[in-house]
mmCIF file of C-alpha atoms in Angstrom:
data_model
loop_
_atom_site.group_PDB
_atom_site.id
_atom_site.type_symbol
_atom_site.label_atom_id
_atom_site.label_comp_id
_atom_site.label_asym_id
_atom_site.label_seq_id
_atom_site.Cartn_x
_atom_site.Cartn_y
_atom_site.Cartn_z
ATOM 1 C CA UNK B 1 79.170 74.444 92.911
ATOM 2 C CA UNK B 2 79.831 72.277 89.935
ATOM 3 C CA UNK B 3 77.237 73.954 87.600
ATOM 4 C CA UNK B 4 78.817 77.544 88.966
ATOM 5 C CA UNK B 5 81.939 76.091 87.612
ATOM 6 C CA UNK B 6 80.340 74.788 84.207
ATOM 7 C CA UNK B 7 79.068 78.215 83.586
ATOM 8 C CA UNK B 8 82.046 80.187 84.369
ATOM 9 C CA UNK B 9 83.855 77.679 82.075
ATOM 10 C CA UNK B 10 81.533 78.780 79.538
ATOM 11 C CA UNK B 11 82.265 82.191 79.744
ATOM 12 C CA UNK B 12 86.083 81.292 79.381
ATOM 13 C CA UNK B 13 86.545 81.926 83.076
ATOM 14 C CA UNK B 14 88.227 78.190 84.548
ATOM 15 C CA UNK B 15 87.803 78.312 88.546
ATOM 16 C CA UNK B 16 89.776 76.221 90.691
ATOM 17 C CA UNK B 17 89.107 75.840 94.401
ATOM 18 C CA UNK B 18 92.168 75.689 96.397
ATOM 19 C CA UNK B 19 90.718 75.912 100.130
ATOM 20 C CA UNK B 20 86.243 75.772 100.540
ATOM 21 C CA UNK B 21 84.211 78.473 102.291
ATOM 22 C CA UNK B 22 82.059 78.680 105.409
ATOM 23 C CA UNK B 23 78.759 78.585 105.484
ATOM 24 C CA UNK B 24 76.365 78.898 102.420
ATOM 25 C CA UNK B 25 77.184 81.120 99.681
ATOM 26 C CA UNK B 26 76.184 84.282 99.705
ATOM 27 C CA UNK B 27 73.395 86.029 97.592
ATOM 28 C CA UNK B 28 75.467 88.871 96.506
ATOM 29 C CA UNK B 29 72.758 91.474 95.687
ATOM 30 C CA UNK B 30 73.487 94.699 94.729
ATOM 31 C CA UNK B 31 75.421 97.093 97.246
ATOM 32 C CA UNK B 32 77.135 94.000 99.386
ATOM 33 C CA UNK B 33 80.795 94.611 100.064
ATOM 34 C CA UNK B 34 83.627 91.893 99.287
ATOM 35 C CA UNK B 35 86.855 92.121 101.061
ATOM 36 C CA UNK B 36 89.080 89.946 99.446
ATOM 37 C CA UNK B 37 93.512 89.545 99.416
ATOM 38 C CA UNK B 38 94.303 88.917 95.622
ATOM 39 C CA UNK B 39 97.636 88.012 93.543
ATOM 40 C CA UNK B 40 97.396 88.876 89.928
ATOM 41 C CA UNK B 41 99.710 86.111 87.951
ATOM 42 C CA UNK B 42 100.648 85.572 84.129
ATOM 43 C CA UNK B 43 98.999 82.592 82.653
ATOM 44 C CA UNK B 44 102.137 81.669 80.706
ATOM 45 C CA UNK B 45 104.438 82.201 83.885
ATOM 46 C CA UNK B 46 102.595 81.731 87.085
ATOM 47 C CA UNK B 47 106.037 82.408 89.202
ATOM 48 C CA UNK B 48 105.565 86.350 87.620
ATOM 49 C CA UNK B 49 103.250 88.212 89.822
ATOM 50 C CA UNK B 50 101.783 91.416 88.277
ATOM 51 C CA UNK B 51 100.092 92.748 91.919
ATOM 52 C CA UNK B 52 99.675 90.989 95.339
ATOM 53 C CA UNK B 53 97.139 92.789 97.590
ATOM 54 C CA UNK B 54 98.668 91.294 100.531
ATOM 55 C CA UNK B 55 101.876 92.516 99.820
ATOM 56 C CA UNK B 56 100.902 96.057 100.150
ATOM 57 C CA UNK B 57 98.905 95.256 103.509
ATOM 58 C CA UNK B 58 95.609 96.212 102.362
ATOM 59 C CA UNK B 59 93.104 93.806 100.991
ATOM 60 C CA UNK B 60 90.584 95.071 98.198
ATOM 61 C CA UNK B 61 87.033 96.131 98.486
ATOM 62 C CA UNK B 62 84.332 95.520 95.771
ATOM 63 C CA UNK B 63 80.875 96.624 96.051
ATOM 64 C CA UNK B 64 78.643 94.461 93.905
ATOM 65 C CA UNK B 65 76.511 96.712 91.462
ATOM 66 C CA UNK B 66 78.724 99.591 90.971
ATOM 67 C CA UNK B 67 80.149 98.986 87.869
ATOM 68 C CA UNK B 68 83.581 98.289 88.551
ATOM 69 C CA UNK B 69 86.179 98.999 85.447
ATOM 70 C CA UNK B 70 87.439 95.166 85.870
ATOM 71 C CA UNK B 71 83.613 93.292 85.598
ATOM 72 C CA UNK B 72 85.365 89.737 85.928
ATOM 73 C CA UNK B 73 86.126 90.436 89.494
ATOM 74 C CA UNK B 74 82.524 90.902 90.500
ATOM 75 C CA UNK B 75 81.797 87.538 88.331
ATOM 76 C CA UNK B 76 84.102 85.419 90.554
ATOM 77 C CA UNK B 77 83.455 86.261 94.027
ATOM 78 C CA UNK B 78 79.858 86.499 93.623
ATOM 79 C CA UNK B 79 81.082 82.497 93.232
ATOM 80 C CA UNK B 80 82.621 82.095 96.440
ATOM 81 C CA UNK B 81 82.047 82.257 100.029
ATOM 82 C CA UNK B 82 83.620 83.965 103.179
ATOM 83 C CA UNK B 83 86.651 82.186 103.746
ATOM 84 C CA UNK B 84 86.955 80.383 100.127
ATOM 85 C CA UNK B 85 90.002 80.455 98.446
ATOM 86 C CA UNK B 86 90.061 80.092 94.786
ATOM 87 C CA UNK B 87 92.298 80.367 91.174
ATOM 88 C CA UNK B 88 90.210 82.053 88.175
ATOM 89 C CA UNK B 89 92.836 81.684 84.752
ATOM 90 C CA UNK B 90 90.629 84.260 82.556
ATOM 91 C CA UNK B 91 90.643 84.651 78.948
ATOM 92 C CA UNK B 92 91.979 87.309 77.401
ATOM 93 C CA UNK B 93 88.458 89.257 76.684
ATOM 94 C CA UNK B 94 87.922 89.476 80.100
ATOM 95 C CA UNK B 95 90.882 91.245 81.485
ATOM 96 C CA UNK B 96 91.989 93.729 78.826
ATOM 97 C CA UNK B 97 91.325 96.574 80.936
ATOM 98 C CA UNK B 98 93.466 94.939 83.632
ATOM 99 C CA UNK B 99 96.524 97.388 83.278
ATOM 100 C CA UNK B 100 94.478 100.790 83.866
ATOM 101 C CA UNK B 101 92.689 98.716 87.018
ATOM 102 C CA UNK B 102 96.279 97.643 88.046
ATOM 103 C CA UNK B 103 97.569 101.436 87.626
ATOM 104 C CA UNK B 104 94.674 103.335 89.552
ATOM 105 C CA UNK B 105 94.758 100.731 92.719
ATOM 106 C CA UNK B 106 98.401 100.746 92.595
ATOM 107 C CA UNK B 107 98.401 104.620 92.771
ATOM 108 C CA UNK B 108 95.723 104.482 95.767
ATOM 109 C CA UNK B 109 98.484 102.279 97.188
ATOM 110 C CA UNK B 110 100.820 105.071 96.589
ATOM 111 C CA UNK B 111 98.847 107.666 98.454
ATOM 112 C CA UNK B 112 98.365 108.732 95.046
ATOM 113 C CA UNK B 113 95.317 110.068 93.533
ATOM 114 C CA UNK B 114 93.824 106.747 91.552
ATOM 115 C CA UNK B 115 92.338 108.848 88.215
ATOM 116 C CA UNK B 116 96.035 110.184 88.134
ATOM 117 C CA UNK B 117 96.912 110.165 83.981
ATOM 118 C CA UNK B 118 93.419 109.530 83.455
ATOM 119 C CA UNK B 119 90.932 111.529 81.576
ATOM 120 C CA UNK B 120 87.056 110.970 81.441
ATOM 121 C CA UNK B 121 86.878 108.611 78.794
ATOM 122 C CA UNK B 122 85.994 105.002 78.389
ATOM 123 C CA UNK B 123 89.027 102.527 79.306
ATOM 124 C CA UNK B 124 89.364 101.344 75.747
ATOM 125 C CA UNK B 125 89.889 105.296 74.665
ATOM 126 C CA UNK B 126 92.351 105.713 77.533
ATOM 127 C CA UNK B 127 94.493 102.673 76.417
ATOM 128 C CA UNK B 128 94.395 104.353 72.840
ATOM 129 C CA UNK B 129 95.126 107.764 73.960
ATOM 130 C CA UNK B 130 98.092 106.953 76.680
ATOM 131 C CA UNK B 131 101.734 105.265 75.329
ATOM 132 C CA UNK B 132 102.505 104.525 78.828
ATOM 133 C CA UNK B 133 100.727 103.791 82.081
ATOM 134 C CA UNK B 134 103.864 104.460 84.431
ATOM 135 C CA UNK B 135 104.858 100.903 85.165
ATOM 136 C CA UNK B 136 107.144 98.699 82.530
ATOM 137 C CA UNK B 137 104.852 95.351 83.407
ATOM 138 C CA UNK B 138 101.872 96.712 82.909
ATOM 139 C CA UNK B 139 102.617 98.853 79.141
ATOM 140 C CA UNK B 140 103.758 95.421 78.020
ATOM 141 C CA UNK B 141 100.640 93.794 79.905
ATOM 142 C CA UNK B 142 98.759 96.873 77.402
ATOM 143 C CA UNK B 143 100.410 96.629 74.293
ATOM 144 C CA UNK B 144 100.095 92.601 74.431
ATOM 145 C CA UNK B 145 97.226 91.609 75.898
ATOM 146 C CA UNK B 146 97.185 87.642 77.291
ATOM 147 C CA UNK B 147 94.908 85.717 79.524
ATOM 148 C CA UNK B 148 95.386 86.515 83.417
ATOM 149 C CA UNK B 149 95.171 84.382 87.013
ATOM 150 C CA UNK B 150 93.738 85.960 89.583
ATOM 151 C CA UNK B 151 94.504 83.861 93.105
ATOM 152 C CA UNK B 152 91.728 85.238 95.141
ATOM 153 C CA UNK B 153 91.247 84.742 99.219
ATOM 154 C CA UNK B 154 87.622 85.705 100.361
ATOM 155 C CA UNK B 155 88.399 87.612 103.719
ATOM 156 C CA UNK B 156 84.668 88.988 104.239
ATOM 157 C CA UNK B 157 81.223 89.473 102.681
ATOM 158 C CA UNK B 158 78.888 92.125 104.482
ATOM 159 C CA UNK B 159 74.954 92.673 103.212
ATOM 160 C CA UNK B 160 73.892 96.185 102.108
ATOM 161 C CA UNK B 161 73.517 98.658 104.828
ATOM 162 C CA UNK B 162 76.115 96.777 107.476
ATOM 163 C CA UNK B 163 79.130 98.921 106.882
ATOM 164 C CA UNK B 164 80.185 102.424 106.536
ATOM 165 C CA UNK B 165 80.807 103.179 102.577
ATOM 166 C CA UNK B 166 83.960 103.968 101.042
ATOM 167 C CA UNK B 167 84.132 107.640 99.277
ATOM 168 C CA UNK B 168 84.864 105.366 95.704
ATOM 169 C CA UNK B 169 81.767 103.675 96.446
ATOM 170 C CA UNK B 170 79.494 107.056 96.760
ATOM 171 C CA UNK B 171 76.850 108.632 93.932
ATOM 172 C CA UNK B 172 77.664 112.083 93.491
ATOM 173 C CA UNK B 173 75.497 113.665 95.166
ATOM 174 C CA UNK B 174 76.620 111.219 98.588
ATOM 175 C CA UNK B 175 80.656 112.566 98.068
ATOM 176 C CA UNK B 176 79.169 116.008 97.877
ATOM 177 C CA UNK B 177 77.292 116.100 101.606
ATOM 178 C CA UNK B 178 80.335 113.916 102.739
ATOM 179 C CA UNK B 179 82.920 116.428 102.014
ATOM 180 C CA UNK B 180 81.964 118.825 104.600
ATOM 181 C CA UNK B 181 81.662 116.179 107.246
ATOM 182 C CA UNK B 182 85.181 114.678 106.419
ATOM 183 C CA UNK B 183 86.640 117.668 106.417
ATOM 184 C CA UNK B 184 85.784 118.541 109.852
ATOM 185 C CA UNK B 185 86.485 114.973 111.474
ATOM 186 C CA UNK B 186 89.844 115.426 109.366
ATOM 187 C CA UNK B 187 90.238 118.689 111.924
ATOM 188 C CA UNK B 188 89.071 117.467 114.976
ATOM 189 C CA UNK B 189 91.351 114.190 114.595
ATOM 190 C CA UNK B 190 94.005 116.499 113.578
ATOM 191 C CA UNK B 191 93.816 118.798 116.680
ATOM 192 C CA UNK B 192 93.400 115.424 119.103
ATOM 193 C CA UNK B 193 97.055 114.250 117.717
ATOM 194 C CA UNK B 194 95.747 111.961 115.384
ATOM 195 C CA UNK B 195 97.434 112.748 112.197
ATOM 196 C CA UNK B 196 97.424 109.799 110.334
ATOM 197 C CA UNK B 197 93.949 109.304 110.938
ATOM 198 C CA UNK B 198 93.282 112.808 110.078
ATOM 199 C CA UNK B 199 95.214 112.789 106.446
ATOM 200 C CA UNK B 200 93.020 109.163 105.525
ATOM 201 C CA UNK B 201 89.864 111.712 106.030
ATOM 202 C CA UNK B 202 91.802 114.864 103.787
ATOM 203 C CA UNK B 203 93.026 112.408 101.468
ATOM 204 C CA UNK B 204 89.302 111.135 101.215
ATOM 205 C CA UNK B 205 87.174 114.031 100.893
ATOM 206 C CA UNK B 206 90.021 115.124 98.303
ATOM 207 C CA UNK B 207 89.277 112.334 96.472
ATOM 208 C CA UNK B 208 85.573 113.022 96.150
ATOM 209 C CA UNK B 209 85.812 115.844 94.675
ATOM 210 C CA UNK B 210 88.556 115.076 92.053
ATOM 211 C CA UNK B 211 85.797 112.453 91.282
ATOM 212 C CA UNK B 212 83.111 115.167 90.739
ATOM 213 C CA UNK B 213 85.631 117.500 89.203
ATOM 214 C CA UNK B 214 86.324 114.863 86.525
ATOM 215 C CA UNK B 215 83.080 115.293 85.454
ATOM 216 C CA UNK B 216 83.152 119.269 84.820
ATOM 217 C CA UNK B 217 84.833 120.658 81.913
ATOM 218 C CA UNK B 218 88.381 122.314 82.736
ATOM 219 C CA UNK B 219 87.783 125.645 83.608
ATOM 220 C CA UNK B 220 84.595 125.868 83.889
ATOM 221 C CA UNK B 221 82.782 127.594 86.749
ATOM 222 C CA UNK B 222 81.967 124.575 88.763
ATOM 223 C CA UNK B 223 85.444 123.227 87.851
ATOM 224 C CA UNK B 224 86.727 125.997 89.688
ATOM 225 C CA UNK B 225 84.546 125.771 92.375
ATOM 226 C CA UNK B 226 85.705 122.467 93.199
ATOM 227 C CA UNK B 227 89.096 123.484 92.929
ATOM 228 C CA UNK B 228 88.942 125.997 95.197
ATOM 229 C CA UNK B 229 87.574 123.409 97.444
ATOM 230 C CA UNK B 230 90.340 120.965 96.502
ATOM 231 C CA UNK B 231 92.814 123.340 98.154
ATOM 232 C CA UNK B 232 92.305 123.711 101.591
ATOM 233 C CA UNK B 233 92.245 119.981 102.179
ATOM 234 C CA UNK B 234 95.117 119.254 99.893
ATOM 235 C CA UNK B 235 97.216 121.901 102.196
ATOM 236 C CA UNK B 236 95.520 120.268 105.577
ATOM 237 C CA UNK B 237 96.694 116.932 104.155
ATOM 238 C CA UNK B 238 100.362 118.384 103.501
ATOM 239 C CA UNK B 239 100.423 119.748 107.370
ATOM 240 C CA UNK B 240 99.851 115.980 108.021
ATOM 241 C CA UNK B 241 102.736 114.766 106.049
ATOM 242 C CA UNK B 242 104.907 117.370 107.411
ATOM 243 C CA UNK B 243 104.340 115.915 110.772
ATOM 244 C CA UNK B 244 104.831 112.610 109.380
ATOM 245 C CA UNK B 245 108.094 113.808 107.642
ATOM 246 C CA UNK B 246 107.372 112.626 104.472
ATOM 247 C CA UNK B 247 108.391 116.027 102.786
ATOM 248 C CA UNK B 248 109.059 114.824 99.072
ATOM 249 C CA UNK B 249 105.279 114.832 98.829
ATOM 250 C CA UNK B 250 104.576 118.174 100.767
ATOM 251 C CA UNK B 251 106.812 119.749 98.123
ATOM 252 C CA UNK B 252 104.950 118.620 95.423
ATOM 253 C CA UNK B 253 101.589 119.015 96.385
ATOM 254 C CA UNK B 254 102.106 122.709 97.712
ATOM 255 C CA UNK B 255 104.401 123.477 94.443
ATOM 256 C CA UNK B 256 101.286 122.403 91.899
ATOM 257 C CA UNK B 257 99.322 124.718 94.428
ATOM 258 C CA UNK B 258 101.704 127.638 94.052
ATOM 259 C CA UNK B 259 101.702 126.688 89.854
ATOM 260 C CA UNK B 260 97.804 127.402 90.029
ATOM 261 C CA UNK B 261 96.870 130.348 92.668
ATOM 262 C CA UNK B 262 98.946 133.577 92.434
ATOM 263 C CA UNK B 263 97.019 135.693 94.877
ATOM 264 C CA UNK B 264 96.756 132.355 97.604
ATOM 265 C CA UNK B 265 100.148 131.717 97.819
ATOM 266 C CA UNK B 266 100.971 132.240 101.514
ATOM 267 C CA UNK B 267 100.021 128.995 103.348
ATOM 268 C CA UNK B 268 101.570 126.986 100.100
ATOM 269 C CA UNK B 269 104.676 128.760 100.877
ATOM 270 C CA UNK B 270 105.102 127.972 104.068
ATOM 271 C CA UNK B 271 104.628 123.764 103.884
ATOM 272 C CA UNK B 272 106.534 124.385 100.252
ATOM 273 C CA UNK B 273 109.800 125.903 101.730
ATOM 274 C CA UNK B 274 109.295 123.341 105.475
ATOM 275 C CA UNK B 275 109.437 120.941 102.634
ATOM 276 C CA UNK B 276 112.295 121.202 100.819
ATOM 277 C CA UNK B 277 114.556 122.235 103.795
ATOM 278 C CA UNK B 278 113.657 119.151 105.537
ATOM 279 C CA UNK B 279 114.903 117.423 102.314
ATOM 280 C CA UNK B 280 118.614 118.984 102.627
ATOM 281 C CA UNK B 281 117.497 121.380 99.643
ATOM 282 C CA UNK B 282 118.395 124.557 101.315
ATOM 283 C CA UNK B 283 118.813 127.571 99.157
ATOM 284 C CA UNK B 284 115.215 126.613 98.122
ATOM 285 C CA UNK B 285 113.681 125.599 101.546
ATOM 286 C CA UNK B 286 114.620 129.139 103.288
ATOM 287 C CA UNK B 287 113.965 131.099 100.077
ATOM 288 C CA UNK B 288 110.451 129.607 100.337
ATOM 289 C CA UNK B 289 109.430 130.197 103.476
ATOM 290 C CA UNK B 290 110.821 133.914 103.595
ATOM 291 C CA UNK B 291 108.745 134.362 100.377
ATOM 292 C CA UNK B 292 105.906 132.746 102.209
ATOM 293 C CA UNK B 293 106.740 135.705 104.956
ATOM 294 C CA UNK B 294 105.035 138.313 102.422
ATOM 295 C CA UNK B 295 103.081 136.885 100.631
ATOM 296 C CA UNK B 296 99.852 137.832 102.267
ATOM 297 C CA UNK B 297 98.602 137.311 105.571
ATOM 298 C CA UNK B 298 101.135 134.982 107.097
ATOM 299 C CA UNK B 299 102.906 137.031 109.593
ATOM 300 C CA UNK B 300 106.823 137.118 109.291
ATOM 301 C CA UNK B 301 107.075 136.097 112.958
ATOM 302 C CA UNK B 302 105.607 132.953 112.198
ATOM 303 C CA UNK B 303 107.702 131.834 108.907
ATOM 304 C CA UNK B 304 110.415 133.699 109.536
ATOM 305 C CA UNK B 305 111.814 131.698 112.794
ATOM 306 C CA UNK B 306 111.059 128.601 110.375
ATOM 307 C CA UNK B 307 113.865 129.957 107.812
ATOM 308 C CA UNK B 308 116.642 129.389 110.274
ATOM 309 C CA UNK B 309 115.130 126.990 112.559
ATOM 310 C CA UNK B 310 112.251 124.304 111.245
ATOM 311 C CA UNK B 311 111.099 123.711 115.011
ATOM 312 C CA UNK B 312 107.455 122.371 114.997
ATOM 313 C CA UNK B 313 104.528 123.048 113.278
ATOM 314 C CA UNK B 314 101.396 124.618 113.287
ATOM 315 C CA UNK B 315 97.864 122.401 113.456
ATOM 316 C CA UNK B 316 95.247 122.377 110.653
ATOM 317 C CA UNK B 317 93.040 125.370 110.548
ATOM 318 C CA UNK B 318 91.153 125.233 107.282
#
């Protein structure tokens, strides 16, 4: 351990082990999975926490070898072992990327989509191309740029082929013969009353192909293609969060869908106007759904009792 510690020195990386590990450490080849709690802390202020994983109730994953925006963090835990827990204070070079890292995980923490703001560009162009990331700590984090502690608690190391991959974690051509299959467990959990279950698997398959679509150009044909693709699950995932009443979201998500697809506008209407009448906004919520009513084949009978009444709703079909 002491010539890991030498080395990492080297590199301007100072470790300092708080509680040891089990067992012997691992080899860390490429494609093992770390599940690890972190607190990200300023080096000048260590009472000022930037992010705490455990905070938000979901540790992080890192697979080694995939070329993670943040490279320091596969550097230290390929030093420690399951169980370990450990303080790395790195220099600045090392964690000037931190604040687009910090804005995509805290948007997957969000529900949010994590390439949100984010064009495909290198980090350093996005840094140069964006005045603000969204978050007051981490523009000033941006603009000034100062060495970071990362307070890291090794929760689990699994080899290469011992655990079911996360969509972030796929090639390309792996998210694209996922989608299909995540959309239909999506539906079948959907239909057996498992709704939260059954928005994780929308919200993932979504997310695969935002990944692939940020690799098209804009308009293109294949661009489209996955856009049209992008839809049905985005409006599956909305039915979700209308049963889980979370109807701020619902609204926007159906309203960018309404913004984009003049002729598909009937299903959008519906969850658009459930939406907004759930929130108390009422000459909107109504308006919506009895525009929903004609606008293609959605049956009046079925919005229309939803106008005056929002009683129930229908399952996932697409």
């Amino acid at each position: 351990m002491a010539d890991i510690i030498a080395r990492l020195r080297e590199d301007g990386i100072h470790k300092r082990v708080i509680l040891e590990g089990q067992g012997e450490l691992p080899d860390f080849q490429d494609g093992t999975k770390a599940t690890f709690h972190y607190r990200t802390l300023h080096s000048s202020n260590e009472d000022t926490v930037l992010d705490d994983s455990r905070a938000r109730g979901k540790p992080m994953e890192l697979i080694i070898g995939k070329k993670f925006k943040l490279p320091v963090w596969e550097t230290v835990v390929c030093t420690m072992r399951q169980g370990e827990v450990a303080q790395f204070l790195c220099d600045t070079k090392h964690v000037v990327l931190y604040p687009l890292v910090a804005k995509s995980l805290r948007n997957i923490a969000a529900g949010k989509d994590p390439l949100e703001g984010q064009r495909h560009c290198c980090g350093i162009a996005q840094m140069h191309e964006h005045s603000s990331l969204g978050h007051a700590d981490l523009d000033a984090l941006q603009q000034n740029p100062q060495p970071l502690i990362f307070h890291i608690e090794m929760l689990k190391v699994e080899s290469p082929g011992t655990y079911q991959q996360d969509p972030w974690a796929m090639t390309d051509d792996e998210k694209a013969k996922a989608v299909p299959f995540m959309h239909q467990e999506g539906n079948r959990l959907y239909r057996e009353g498992h709704v939260k279950e059954a928005a994780t698997k929308y919200y993932d398959a979504i997310a695969c192909l935002k990944n692939l679509q940020m690799k098209e150009q804009p308009g293109s044909p294949d661009w489209l293609q996955l856009d049209h693709q992008i839809t049905p699950l985005l409006l599956n995932y909305c039915q979700c969060k209308l049963v889980a009443e979370e109807y701020y979201e619902v609204l926007d998500h159906c309203s960018s869908i309404l913004n984009k697809y003049d002729g598909e506008q009937h299903q959008g209407l519906l969850q658009a106007g459930q939406g907004p009448c759930s929130c108390v906004e009422y000459p909107r919520g109504p308006g919506g759904l009895r525009q929903g009513a004609g606008a293609g084949p959605c049956p009046g009978t079925h919005c229309e009792p939803r106008a005056t009444s929002l009683g129930g709703t229908d399952p996932a079909e697409g």
